[in-house]
Amino acid sequence: MATVLRVADPVAALVDAVGADAVRTDAATLELYGQDVFGRGAPLLAVIRPASVDALCAGVAAARAQGLALVPRGGGMSYTGGYLAADAGAVLVDTGALNRIIEVNETDMTVTVEAGVTWAALHERLAPLRLRPPVWGTLSGRFATVGGGASQNGMFWGARNGTIADSVLSMDVVLADGSLLTTGARAFRPYGPDLTGLFAADAGAFGVKARLTLKLVREAAAHAYGSYSFPDADGLLAALSEIAREGLASETCGFDPFLQAQRMQRESLASDAKALLGMMKKQGSFWKGLKEGAKVVAAGRSFLDEVPFSAHVWCEGRSQAAADADLAAVNAIAARFGGTVVENTIPKILRANPFGNVNSMLGPKGERWVPVHGILPHSRGKAAIDAVIALYESHADAMERLEVGAGYMFATVGSNALLIEPVFFWPQPVDAIHRAYVEPAHLAKLPGFPETPEARALVETLRREVIGIMAAHEAIHFQIGRTYPWADSLAPAGRRIIDAMKAAVDPEGAMNPGSLGL
């Protein structure tokens, strides 16, 4: 790890490189950028927010000339320490001002963007052209960025096609010395060994994403939505896995009773009404939209009250008949595993407004929230969730006493993987990051809580133990950050290759020290 040099005024060198307007050292900024959704890092020296790729290169080079460590940050939605400084005195690189969509190439079916473009902004630009990347963002895409997605990987919209990293063709990456590396061809990937893949999902350990070129596909012409009640997790998991194997749904998700109840409490029907117009526009005609909108209002938020476990499915196709046929096949699979059809409000609302608010960063009463997850082969899903439930039962007394709630979400990734995401809620005050991202009107209605160090300590213990369970069941992870033991999972030969690459692109270990476990 590089040692921070004690120079007269390292901040002045940063100002010379990127301009005074792009350097912040005030306490409020350093506090906000020094924390993620769950944790806090070591105190920062400064935050730089370059407004061009040239300025980004200059800023990185200036920081290294002063012996400063660098920490890249995208939209700030991490909860795994991905951009939390390991040691005091680092410079955080906020890529949010690199927010230009450089080219939409409809002939070659590619889009090139700067790293700070949000998924919401990209969707807004591409939607009128009926284009999108194969995997087109996470639910936090109002703030989450394309560069952050490439660094952390992730999925939701378009999950049938894999993960965000699968949609990236090439990247321009600023290395620790300030030089700019282009990772691959802009037409196809890979051309020889996959250099783009080596920089994808690197948690910022190998460089700062500056520009990215993504594949494009045509937006579907028609959509169909399904929601289902299952009496137990076994049936739900089996159904989701079979739906994924058959390739019937563009996206799937499922909730256990606890997380389902949290979601129903968190939002009001008024917020659904805001989404209603968008949903109606997507139904193809005024009268059909009016009919579907009326169903949402009539269902309100009571339609899942008696549902033990719920699954939600999005189908799409070149025609309404094709989308409806896929949904009919999904209905048959759900029935085979004990599922029954319920009102499909949730998938309709989410698809109409794919990048909504991120108020779910807090529980319905303002509880703190943090997930942990694993992506597993279908064959290991049931055993993993059984082990997680056994863990909760072993800590049940403490969880009840300290008011620590736990649930889990499910989703499928491609045709061959299942995501299990245990989620924890506990009483603790909100932090600066919540005040920055949760809607002020929503935040003002939450009662809040005093400090509860014992409850947080229990959550930290539960997270560690869940990660251990996931490792025992062959899970891998998105947004590795500083939370998941990726480096320790490598075979010796693999670790030697990664160490050699780190030494080649960052010989002093100054780029996001500690991320990936390096």
Short mmCIF file of N, CA, C and O in Angstrom, two decimals, residues 392 395-405 458:
data_model
loop_
_atom_site.label_atom_id
_atom_site.label_comp_id
_atom_site.label_asym_id
_atom_site.label_seq_id
_atom_site.Cartn_x
_atom_site.Cartn_y
_atom_site.Cartn_z
N TYR A 392 -30.99 -17.70 11.55
CA TYR A 392 -31.92 -16.78 12.20
C TYR A 392 -32.52 -17.42 13.46
O TYR A 392 -32.64 -16.76 14.50
N HIS A 395 -30.34 -17.30 16.48
CA HIS A 395 -30.18 -15.97 17.08
C HIS A 395 -31.54 -15.34 17.41
O HIS A 395 -31.61 -14.12 17.63
N ALA A 396 -32.59 -16.14 17.43
CA ALA A 396 -33.94 -15.59 17.52
C ALA A 396 -34.16 -14.75 18.77
O ALA A 396 -34.78 -13.67 18.72
N ASP A 397 -33.65 -15.19 19.91
CA ASP A 397 -33.88 -14.44 21.15
C ASP A 397 -33.24 -13.06 21.07
O ASP A 397 -33.87 -12.05 21.43
N ALA A 398 -31.99 -13.01 20.63
CA ALA A 398 -31.29 -11.72 20.54
C ALA A 398 -31.94 -10.83 19.49
O ALA A 398 -32.08 -9.61 19.69
N MET A 399 -32.35 -11.41 18.37
CA MET A 399 -32.98 -10.62 17.32
C MET A 399 -34.29 -10.01 17.81
O MET A 399 -34.58 -8.84 17.52
N GLU A 400 -35.06 -10.79 18.56
CA GLU A 400 -36.31 -10.26 19.09
C GLU A 400 -36.06 -9.17 20.12
O GLU A 400 -36.70 -8.11 20.11
N ARG A 401 -35.11 -9.40 21.02
CA ARG A 401 -34.83 -8.43 22.08
C ARG A 401 -34.31 -7.12 21.50
O ARG A 401 -34.67 -6.03 21.98
N LEU A 402 -33.49 -7.18 20.46
CA LEU A 402 -32.87 -5.98 19.90
C LEU A 402 -33.64 -5.43 18.70
O LEU A 402 -33.20 -4.47 18.08
N GLU A 403 -34.78 -6.04 18.39
CA GLU A 403 -35.64 -5.59 17.29
C GLU A 403 -34.92 -5.61 15.95
O GLU A 403 -35.06 -4.69 15.14
N VAL A 404 -34.16 -6.66 15.73
CA VAL A 404 -33.50 -6.86 14.44
C VAL A 404 -34.40 -7.74 13.58
O VAL A 404 -34.67 -8.89 13.93
N GLY A 405 -34.91 -7.19 12.49
CA GLY A 405 -35.75 -7.95 11.57
C GLY A 405 -34.92 -8.50 10.43
O GLY A 405 -33.91 -7.91 10.03
N LEU A 458 -25.05 -7.09 16.30
CA LEU A 458 -25.70 -8.34 15.94
C LEU A 458 -25.88 -8.44 14.43
O LEU A 458 -25.66 -9.51 13.84
#
